[in-house]
XYZ file of N, CA and C in Angstrom:
687
model
N 0.648 94.703 -81.183
C 1.259 93.675 -82.030
C 1.671 92.483 -81.172
N 1.368 91.302 -81.629
C 1.714 90.077 -80.898
C 2.813 89.324 -81.628
N 3.561 88.520 -80.869
C 4.607 87.665 -81.427
C 4.194 86.213 -81.226
N 4.360 85.405 -82.263
C 4.025 83.989 -82.240
C 5.242 83.167 -82.660
N 5.157 81.859 -82.446
C 6.222 80.961 -82.904
C 5.626 79.611 -83.287
N 6.226 79.003 -84.312
C 5.893 77.635 -84.702
C 7.091 77.080 -85.476
N 7.323 75.803 -85.366
C 8.429 75.184 -86.078
C 7.973 74.069 -86.995
N 8.855 73.697 -87.923
C 8.692 72.444 -88.672
C 7.428 72.397 -89.526
N 7.243 73.401 -90.368
C 6.102 73.371 -91.285
C 6.280 72.290 -92.343
N 7.517 71.966 -92.711
C 7.812 70.880 -93.662
C 6.955 70.968 -94.921
N 6.927 72.135 -95.519
C 6.141 72.329 -96.741
C 6.836 71.687 -97.938
N 6.042 71.271 -98.915
C 6.634 70.583 -100.076
C 5.815 70.822 -101.342
N 5.404 72.068 -101.577
C 4.642 72.374 -102.787
C 5.473 72.139 -104.048
N 6.785 72.333 -103.948
C 7.634 72.173 -105.118
C 8.362 70.848 -105.180
N 8.112 69.966 -104.231
C 8.759 68.654 -104.182
C 7.727 67.591 -103.819
N 8.109 66.352 -103.952
C 7.207 65.243 -103.642
C 7.610 64.641 -102.298
N 7.136 65.232 -101.230
C 7.492 64.779 -99.883
C 6.237 64.805 -99.015
N 5.333 63.868 -99.211
C 4.097 63.851 -98.422
C 4.384 63.561 -96.952
N 3.786 64.351 -96.065
C 4.040 64.197 -94.631
C 3.091 63.228 -93.953
N 2.028 62.800 -94.656
C 1.085 61.895 -94.002
C 1.701 60.532 -93.707
N 2.872 60.250 -94.296
C 3.550 58.984 -93.976
C 4.055 58.987 -92.541
N 4.086 60.158 -91.896
C 4.551 60.265 -90.522
C 3.410 60.204 -89.510
N 2.239 59.792 -89.945
C 1.129 59.608 -89.017
C -0.066 60.465 -89.358
N -1.210 60.068 -88.801
C -2.476 60.719 -89.136
C -2.503 62.186 -88.733
N -1.715 62.552 -87.732
C -1.752 63.950 -87.300
C -1.296 64.900 -88.408
N -0.540 64.372 -89.404
C -0.074 65.204 -90.510
C -1.072 65.253 -91.673
N -2.188 64.529 -91.577
C -3.196 64.591 -92.640
C -3.683 66.037 -92.807
N -3.748 66.496 -94.042
C -4.263 67.841 -94.353
C -3.535 68.927 -93.559
N -2.235 68.753 -93.351
C -1.523 69.687 -92.478
C -1.421 71.091 -93.060
N -1.416 71.215 -94.392
C -1.376 72.554 -94.984
C -2.655 73.327 -94.638
N -3.778 72.649 -94.704
C -5.035 73.292 -94.326
C -5.036 73.649 -92.841
N -4.434 72.786 -92.025
C -4.354 73.069 -90.582
C -3.464 74.288 -90.318
N -2.363 74.402 -91.048
C -1.480 75.564 -90.902
C -2.227 76.839 -91.275
N -2.942 76.789 -92.393
C -3.708 77.955 -92.833
C -4.713 78.373 -91.774
N -5.416 77.397 -91.203
C -6.403 77.696 -90.159
C -5.724 78.252 -88.911
N -4.566 77.707 -88.566
C -3.859 78.170 -87.372
C -3.389 79.601 -87.502
N -2.908 79.979 -88.675
C -2.416 81.340 -88.895
C -3.543 82.357 -88.978
N -4.775 81.905 -89.075
C -5.896 82.838 -89.152
C -6.023 83.676 -87.888
N -5.419 83.222 -86.793
C -5.471 83.973 -85.540
C -4.574 85.205 -85.575
N -3.627 85.269 -86.520
C -2.686 86.383 -86.596
C -3.269 87.540 -87.395
N -2.876 88.741 -86.988
C -3.221 89.926 -87.759
C -2.028 90.378 -88.577
N -2.237 91.296 -89.494
C -1.157 91.744 -90.356
C -0.046 92.444 -89.583
N -0.337 92.977 -88.405
C 0.676 93.630 -87.589
C 1.439 92.698 -86.677
N 1.092 91.411 -86.683
C 1.744 90.429 -85.821
C 2.983 89.853 -86.498
N 3.823 89.204 -85.692
C 5.049 88.568 -86.183
C 5.079 87.119 -85.728
N 5.481 86.215 -86.621
C 5.623 84.799 -86.259
C 7.030 84.334 -86.609
N 7.712 83.745 -85.630
C 9.028 83.153 -85.860
C 8.831 81.705 -86.281
N 9.413 81.334 -87.430
C 9.355 79.964 -87.930
C 10.670 79.287 -87.546
N 10.583 78.323 -86.627
C 11.776 77.743 -86.004
C 12.373 76.581 -86.800
N 12.627 76.811 -88.076
C 13.356 75.849 -88.883
C 12.523 74.739 -89.486
N 13.174 73.960 -90.384
C 12.523 72.898 -91.163
C 11.259 73.436 -91.829
N 11.478 74.418 -92.673
C 10.384 75.153 -93.295
C 9.952 74.513 -94.604
N 10.925 74.125 -95.435
C 10.624 73.605 -96.775
C 11.513 72.408 -97.084
N 10.940 71.425 -97.777
C 11.710 70.259 -98.211
C 12.503 70.539 -99.487
N 12.318 71.700 -100.093
C 13.046 72.008 -101.321
C 14.546 71.946 -101.117
N 15.260 71.474 -102.134
C 16.720 71.367 -102.055
C 17.410 72.655 -102.478
N 16.666 73.590 -103.046
C 17.215 74.862 -103.498
C 16.151 75.927 -103.289
N 16.554 77.190 -103.396
C 15.584 78.272 -103.265
C 14.507 78.169 -104.337
N 14.895 77.809 -105.546
C 13.898 77.708 -106.623
C 12.891 76.600 -106.331
N 13.359 75.464 -105.784
C 12.433 74.380 -105.429
C 11.518 74.769 -104.274
N 11.967 75.718 -103.461
C 11.188 76.136 -102.289
C 10.299 77.338 -102.569
N 10.343 77.878 -103.784
C 9.631 79.125 -104.087
C 8.142 79.036 -103.764
N 7.491 77.946 -104.155
C 6.049 77.819 -103.895
C 5.761 77.758 -102.401
N 6.670 77.153 -101.639
C 6.493 77.084 -100.190
C 6.575 78.492 -99.579
N 7.560 79.275 -100.017
C 7.703 80.627 -99.487
C 6.539 81.523 -99.905
N 6.017 81.319 -101.098
C 4.872 82.121 -101.532
C 3.636 81.777 -100.703
N 3.503 80.508 -100.328
C 2.419 80.119 -99.422
C 2.583 80.831 -98.079
N 3.802 80.796 -97.535
C 4.067 81.458 -96.253
C 3.820 82.955 -96.370
N 4.233 83.542 -97.474
C 4.067 84.980 -97.691
C 2.599 85.385 -97.659
N 1.734 84.494 -98.129
C 0.292 84.810 -98.153
C -0.352 84.701 -96.782
N 0.290 84.018 -95.846
C -0.268 83.898 -94.505
C -0.206 85.240 -93.794
N -1.099 85.489 -92.854
C -1.108 86.787 -92.165
C 0.174 87.034 -91.369
N 0.546 88.293 -91.258
C 1.649 88.687 -90.401
C 3.012 88.635 -91.060
N 3.982 89.170 -90.325
C 5.382 89.121 -90.732
C 5.980 87.813 -90.230
N 6.865 87.210 -91.025
C 7.497 85.956 -90.634
C 9.008 86.122 -90.556
N 9.594 85.654 -89.454
C 11.045 85.601 -89.292
C 11.455 84.142 -89.362
N 12.410 83.811 -90.222
C 12.766 82.406 -90.426
C 14.184 82.128 -89.945
N 14.356 80.978 -89.317
C 15.696 80.494 -88.986
C 15.866 79.087 -89.535
N 17.101 78.662 -89.623
C 17.442 77.421 -90.321
C 17.150 76.193 -89.470
N 16.648 75.133 -90.128
C 16.497 73.825 -89.506
C 17.433 72.826 -90.163
N 17.506 71.626 -89.638
C 18.444 70.639 -90.184
C 18.042 70.144 -91.569
N 16.774 70.302 -91.959
C 16.328 69.861 -93.291
C 16.222 71.011 -94.293
N 16.613 72.205 -93.905
C 16.494 73.350 -94.805
C 17.715 73.442 -95.718
N 17.787 72.520 -96.667
C 18.930 72.451 -97.581
C 18.944 73.607 -98.573
N 17.832 74.295 -98.728
C 17.733 75.451 -99.610
C 18.441 76.670 -99.027
N 18.755 76.626 -97.732
C 19.318 77.788 -97.037
C 20.597 78.255 -97.723
N 20.723 79.575 -97.915
C 21.875 80.150 -98.579
C 22.383 81.330 -97.761
N 23.165 82.209 -98.359
C 23.603 83.396 -97.653
C 22.423 84.355 -97.498
N 22.516 85.216 -96.499
C 21.429 86.164 -96.257
C 21.188 87.043 -97.476
N 22.262 87.458 -98.142
C 22.105 88.334 -99.309
C 21.420 87.613 -100.460
N 21.772 86.334 -100.679
C 21.133 85.576 -101.763
C 19.665 85.317 -101.461
N 19.351 85.029 -100.206
C 17.953 84.782 -99.849
C 17.144 86.069 -99.976
N 17.706 87.190 -99.522
C 17.000 88.461 -99.639
C 16.764 88.817 -101.102
N 17.762 88.577 -101.948
C 17.616 88.854 -103.381
C 16.541 87.963 -103.994
N 16.509 86.704 -103.578
C 15.511 85.772 -104.092
C 14.108 86.223 -103.691
N 13.926 86.586 -102.416
C 12.613 87.036 -101.961
C 12.176 88.283 -102.723
N 13.110 89.192 -102.977
C 12.783 90.400 -103.718
C 12.367 90.070 -105.152
N 13.115 89.168 -105.783
C 12.817 88.768 -107.158
C 11.438 88.120 -107.261
N 11.075 87.320 -106.242
C 9.804 86.604 -106.262
C 8.665 87.420 -105.655
N 8.952 88.682 -105.291
C 7.962 89.582 -104.682
C 7.397 88.992 -103.387
N 8.281 88.390 -102.607
C 7.934 87.870 -101.282
C 8.304 88.952 -100.276
N 7.309 89.528 -99.622
C 7.538 90.758 -98.851
C 7.363 90.614 -97.340
N 6.883 89.464 -96.856
C 6.586 89.348 -95.423
C 7.557 88.429 -94.688
N 8.662 88.041 -95.322
C 9.609 87.104 -94.722
C 10.965 87.783 -94.534
N 11.506 87.708 -93.317
C 12.850 88.189 -93.010
C 13.663 87.053 -92.396
N 14.979 87.193 -92.438
C 15.895 86.125 -92.025
C 16.455 86.417 -90.645
N 16.311 85.469 -89.727
C 16.884 85.571 -88.390
C 18.163 84.742 -88.367
N 19.289 85.428 -88.505
C 20.579 84.734 -88.598
C 21.694 85.732 -88.311
N 22.362 85.586 -87.170
C 23.418 86.520 -86.746
C 22.887 87.931 -86.514
N 21.605 88.065 -86.269
C 21.001 89.377 -86.060
C 19.877 89.255 -85.042
N 19.188 90.356 -84.811
C 18.056 90.366 -83.892
C 17.019 91.346 -84.416
N 15.775 91.127 -84.051
C 14.692 92.020 -84.416
C 14.050 92.528 -83.126
N 13.898 93.830 -83.008
C 13.317 94.437 -81.814
C 11.852 94.745 -82.075
N 10.987 94.182 -81.251
C 9.547 94.410 -81.367
C 9.009 94.802 -79.999
N 8.512 96.019 -79.907
C 7.958 96.542 -78.648
C 8.915 96.339 -77.478
N 10.193 96.593 -77.705
C 11.179 96.507 -76.637
C 11.772 95.136 -76.408
N 11.213 94.116 -77.022
C 11.738 92.750 -76.877
C 12.594 92.403 -78.087
N 13.745 91.789 -77.835
C 14.635 91.372 -78.912
C 14.377 89.911 -79.253
N 14.086 89.651 -80.524
C 13.898 88.284 -81.015
C 15.224 87.816 -81.593
N 15.802 86.801 -80.971
C 17.135 86.319 -81.310
C 17.068 84.823 -81.587
N 18.098 84.281 -82.282
C 18.086 82.838 -82.466
C 19.072 82.327 -83.480
N 19.137 81.001 -83.551
C 19.961 80.277 -84.510
C 19.434 78.848 -84.586
N 20.056 78.031 -85.407
C 19.604 76.643 -85.572
C 19.870 75.795 -84.336
N 21.086 75.918 -83.754
C 21.495 74.985 -82.707
C 21.980 73.681 -83.323
N 22.260 72.700 -82.478
C 22.769 71.406 -82.956
C 22.734 70.417 -81.802
N 22.707 69.121 -82.114
C 22.888 68.077 -81.107
C 24.347 67.645 -81.106
N 24.963 67.648 -79.931
C 26.354 67.215 -79.841
C 26.614 66.595 -78.476
N 27.053 65.340 -78.479
C 27.418 64.635 -77.253
C 28.929 64.693 -77.087
N 29.384 65.249 -75.970
C 30.817 65.401 -75.736
C 31.565 64.070 -75.833
N 30.970 63.000 -75.286
C 31.671 61.721 -75.215
C 31.718 60.994 -76.552
N 30.674 61.152 -77.358
C 30.565 60.348 -78.585
C 30.520 61.182 -79.863
N 30.443 62.504 -79.754
C 30.304 63.346 -80.934
C 31.559 63.376 -81.790
N 31.369 63.549 -83.095
C 32.488 63.601 -84.031
C 33.108 65.002 -84.034
N 34.300 65.106 -84.621
C 34.941 66.415 -84.767
C 34.073 67.350 -85.602
N 33.418 66.784 -86.619
C 32.525 67.588 -87.461
C 31.396 68.186 -86.624
N 30.745 67.352 -85.812
C 29.646 67.838 -84.989
C 30.123 68.883 -83.987
N 31.324 68.693 -83.455
C 31.870 69.678 -82.521
C 32.041 71.038 -83.213
N 32.556 71.019 -84.446
C 32.751 72.265 -85.184
C 31.411 72.941 -85.481
N 30.411 72.138 -85.884
C 29.089 72.708 -86.166
C 28.516 73.332 -84.899
N 28.629 72.617 -83.779
C 28.106 73.142 -82.522
C 28.807 74.436 -82.129
N 30.107 74.462 -82.256
C 30.842 75.682 -81.901
C 30.394 76.870 -82.755
N 30.136 76.621 -84.047
C 29.656 77.700 -84.918
C 28.273 78.180 -84.486
N 27.420 77.230 -84.094
C 26.073 77.602 -83.678
C 26.097 78.408 -82.385
N 26.992 78.064 -81.474
C 27.138 78.843 -80.241
C 27.555 80.269 -80.573
N 28.487 80.419 -81.501
C 28.929 81.753 -81.911
C 27.804 82.531 -82.592
N 27.011 81.849 -83.404
C 25.898 82.519 -84.076
C 24.845 82.980 -83.079
N 24.581 82.148 -82.085
C 23.613 82.549 -81.067
C 24.126 83.772 -80.311
N 25.405 83.755 -79.961
C 25.961 84.894 -79.243
C 25.921 86.154 -80.107
N 26.207 86.022 -81.403
C 26.130 87.174 -82.301
C 24.720 87.751 -82.336
N 23.733 86.860 -82.360
C 22.343 87.305 -82.378
C 21.988 88.036 -81.088
N 22.406 87.486 -79.955
C 22.100 88.119 -78.675
C 22.858 89.429 -78.502
N 24.072 89.507 -79.011
C 24.816 90.770 -78.978
C 24.098 91.836 -79.812
N 23.525 91.402 -80.941
C 22.817 92.342 -81.819
C 21.588 92.934 -81.137
N 21.122 92.276 -80.066
C 19.962 92.779 -79.327
C 20.303 94.032 -78.526
N 21.593 94.304 -78.351
C 22.001 95.493 -77.620
C 21.488 95.501 -76.199
N 20.938 96.631 -75.784
C 20.452 96.759 -74.406
C 18.953 96.551 -74.298
N 18.378 95.797 -75.229
C 16.944 95.485 -75.150
C 16.643 94.845 -73.798
N 15.624 95.314 -73.085
C 15.356 94.805 -71.732
C 14.903 93.353 -71.686
N 14.406 92.835 -72.794
C 13.918 91.448 -72.845
C 14.477 90.773 -74.086
N 15.094 89.621 -73.886
C 15.660 88.862 -75.008
C 14.942 87.521 -75.097
N 14.294 87.270 -76.227
C 13.567 86.035 -76.472
C 14.362 85.211 -77.469
N 14.597 83.941 -77.145
C 15.449 83.093 -77.976
C 14.633 82.047 -78.721
N 14.962 81.852 -80.000
C 14.299 80.862 -80.836
C 15.360 79.972 -81.474
N 15.179 78.657 -81.364
C 16.120 77.677 -81.884
C 15.353 76.635 -82.688
N 16.089 75.876 -83.490
C 15.481 74.685 -84.084
C 15.685 73.487 -83.156
N 16.934 73.198 -82.820
C 17.228 72.080 -81.915
C 16.993 72.476 -80.459
N 16.434 71.575 -79.670
C 16.282 71.871 -78.241
C 17.630 71.812 -77.525
N 17.914 72.759 -76.633
C 19.164 72.698 -75.867
C 19.138 71.612 -74.787
N 17.931 71.209 -74.390
C 17.783 70.108 -73.431
C 16.706 69.172 -73.966
N 16.977 67.870 -73.888
C 16.029 66.876 -74.405
C 16.293 65.553 -73.713
N 15.287 65.053 -73.001
C 15.435 63.822 -72.239
C 16.643 63.979 -71.302
N 17.701 63.185 -71.475
C 18.878 63.311 -70.613
C 19.994 64.141 -71.250
N 19.720 64.719 -72.410
C 20.736 65.484 -73.135
C 20.722 66.946 -72.712
N 21.884 67.510 -72.507
C 22.025 68.929 -72.183
C 23.120 69.515 -73.064
N 22.792 70.587 -73.776
C 23.792 71.277 -74.586
C 24.360 72.427 -73.768
N 25.481 72.170 -73.130
C 26.055 73.139 -72.204
C 26.439 74.447 -72.897
N 26.967 74.344 -74.118
C 27.398 75.543 -74.823
C 26.269 76.517 -75.061
N 25.132 76.024 -75.555
C 23.978 76.878 -75.805
C 23.422 77.429 -74.492
N 23.299 76.568 -73.483
C 22.756 77.017 -72.195
C 23.615 78.106 -71.574
N 24.924 77.955 -71.662
C 25.815 78.959 -71.078
C 25.610 80.326 -71.721
N 25.410 80.345 -73.041
C 25.164 81.618 -73.723
C 23.826 82.207 -73.279
N 22.804 81.378 -73.171
C 21.502 81.871 -72.717
C 21.609 82.493 -71.327
N 22.354 81.837 -70.438
C 22.536 82.392 -69.093
C 23.327 83.696 -69.131
N 24.365 83.725 -69.957
C 25.233 84.895 -69.995
C 24.481 86.145 -70.451
N 23.483 85.965 -71.313
C 22.715 87.102 -71.812
C 21.343 87.225 -71.139
N 21.200 86.530 -70.040
C 20.000 86.654 -69.197
C 18.710 86.354 -69.963
N 18.754 85.335 -70.822
C 17.556 84.892 -71.543
C 16.684 84.080 -70.587
N 15.411 84.393 -70.551
C 14.503 83.705 -69.635
C 13.476 82.832 -70.347
N 13.371 82.967 -71.684
C 12.408 82.152 -72.434
C 13.034 81.706 -73.743
N 12.817 80.440 -74.098
C 13.382 79.865 -75.314
C 12.361 78.941 -75.961
N 12.171 79.118 -77.268
C 11.243 78.296 -78.048
C 12.034 77.456 -79.052
N 11.625 76.220 -79.261
C 12.353 75.339 -80.177
C 11.388 74.368 -80.852
N 11.885 73.699 -81.922
C 11.095 72.710 -82.648
C 11.822 71.383 -82.728
N 11.867 70.821 -83.936
C 12.655 69.630 -84.289
C 12.072 68.300 -83.818
N 11.426 68.255 -82.670
C 10.992 66.986 -82.070
C 9.600 66.621 -82.573
N 9.454 65.362 -83.004
C 8.183 64.907 -83.558
C 7.752 63.574 -82.948
N 6.474 63.259 -83.150
C 5.940 61.945 -82.832
C 6.213 61.491 -81.409
N 6.768 60.282 -81.283
C 7.031 59.715 -79.969
C 8.032 60.538 -79.160
N 8.836 61.342 -79.855
C 9.800 62.180 -79.154
C 9.162 63.243 -78.278
N 7.896 63.564 -78.534
C 7.225 64.592 -77.738
C 7.265 64.272 -76.243
N 7.182 62.988 -75.910
C 7.120 62.625 -74.492
C 8.428 62.908 -73.765
N 9.521 63.078 -74.505
C 10.819 63.334 -73.886
C 11.212 64.814 -73.946
N 10.364 65.633 -74.540
C 10.687 67.048 -74.672
C 10.669 67.725 -73.311
N 11.600 68.639 -73.124
C 11.665 69.410 -71.891
C 10.891 70.706 -72.099
N 9.824 70.869 -71.344
C 9.047 72.099 -71.375
C 8.925 72.614 -69.946
N 8.827 73.916 -69.805
C 8.822 74.509 -68.474
C 10.220 74.905 -68.049
N 10.401 75.161 -66.764
C 11.650 75.691 -66.247
C 12.764 74.646 -66.211
N 13.934 75.056 -66.703
C 15.160 74.264 -66.568
C 16.291 75.262 -66.354
N 16.943 75.170 -65.210
C 18.005 76.113 -64.824
C 17.529 77.563 -64.923
N 16.276 77.788 -64.556
C 15.736 79.135 -64.527
C 15.270 79.676 -65.856
N 15.356 78.881 -66.923
C 14.899 79.285 -68.260
C 13.634 78.503 -68.599
N 12.623 79.191 -69.110
C 11.390 78.522 -69.537
C 11.540 78.053 -70.979
N 11.411 76.751 -71.184
C 11.521 76.173 -72.523
C 10.136 75.819 -73.047
N 9.932 76.103 -74.344
C 8.631 75.906 -74.980
C 8.853 75.182 -76.309
N 8.221 74.031 -76.486
C 8.345 73.309 -77.749
C 7.211 73.720 -78.681
N 7.561 74.072 -79.929
C 6.554 74.556 -80.871
C 6.602 73.806 -82.203
N 7.079 72.551 -82.192
C 6.987 71.742 -83.406
C 5.536 71.721 -83.879
N 5.339 71.847 -85.188
C 3.982 72.019 -85.712
C 3.029 70.915 -85.261
N 3.490 69.667 -85.293
C 2.585 68.580 -84.916
C 2.347 68.523 -83.409
N 3.167 69.210 -82.623
C 2.973 69.277 -81.167
C 1.959 70.357 -80.801
N 1.923 71.429 -81.570
C 1.026 72.550 -81.258
C -0.190 72.582 -82.187
N -0.527 71.407 -82.754
C -1.691 71.264 -83.628
C -1.649 72.252 -84.798
N -0.425 72.543 -85.285
C -0.216 73.343 -86.496
C -0.703 74.784 -86.351
N -0.843 75.245 -85.110
C -1.253 76.615 -84.844
C -0.129 77.363 -84.142
N 0.315 78.495 -84.644
C 1.364 79.266 -83.978
C 0.991 79.571 -82.531
N 1.982 79.505 -81.668
C 1.809 79.740 -80.236
C 2.152 81.195 -79.932
N 1.283 81.877 -79.169
C 1.556 83.273 -78.838
C 2.686 83.349 -77.831
N 3.701 84.132 -78.170
C 4.890 84.306 -77.343
C 4.700 85.462 -76.379
N 4.181 86.584 -76.878
C 3.929 87.760 -76.037
C 2.968 88.712 -76.764
């Protein structure tokens, strides 16, 4: 069984949010996603690193989730900044059950163990100590706690793989809170999304403070999930 990751599918089957306005690379992106997922088998797992659906509610996102459900493999989803449909884990699980969506699980304050590796993660956040608002500070503090809860849920798994929506490092920005948690739990690999278009040139990929960072925004990875292990 293999593990894959991709972020920012930005599906909009139930809403009117065409992505081609963001450049030619988004032309026919649903077809590109379908082609990219063809590499996965039913026994594989793909982590979707946030910004999954433009729907404002679970009902508006139903067609998007049914599309994802039809793609090969098991999918683990975490929240992105545009996932306004996100609700409590119990409500989302009930919704998936009602809609007969069977291949999607929620990565939030928990971990999934696959072949000895723990898949952990949370949304993350951007917060500048000097200029950030009290609101942003509170959101960041909650995200740090959620990440720690997820890593704690991994128990004594020998390998902990981290998945985020926001990058902990980007250009000259460093999120010390998130990095400190990654170091404390001996995380050596982290995958993230969120960054698009011209921002790709400022993305941090490769080693930073001994952690390997991997950007998997859909338009960066040509809409094909990246094999994690």
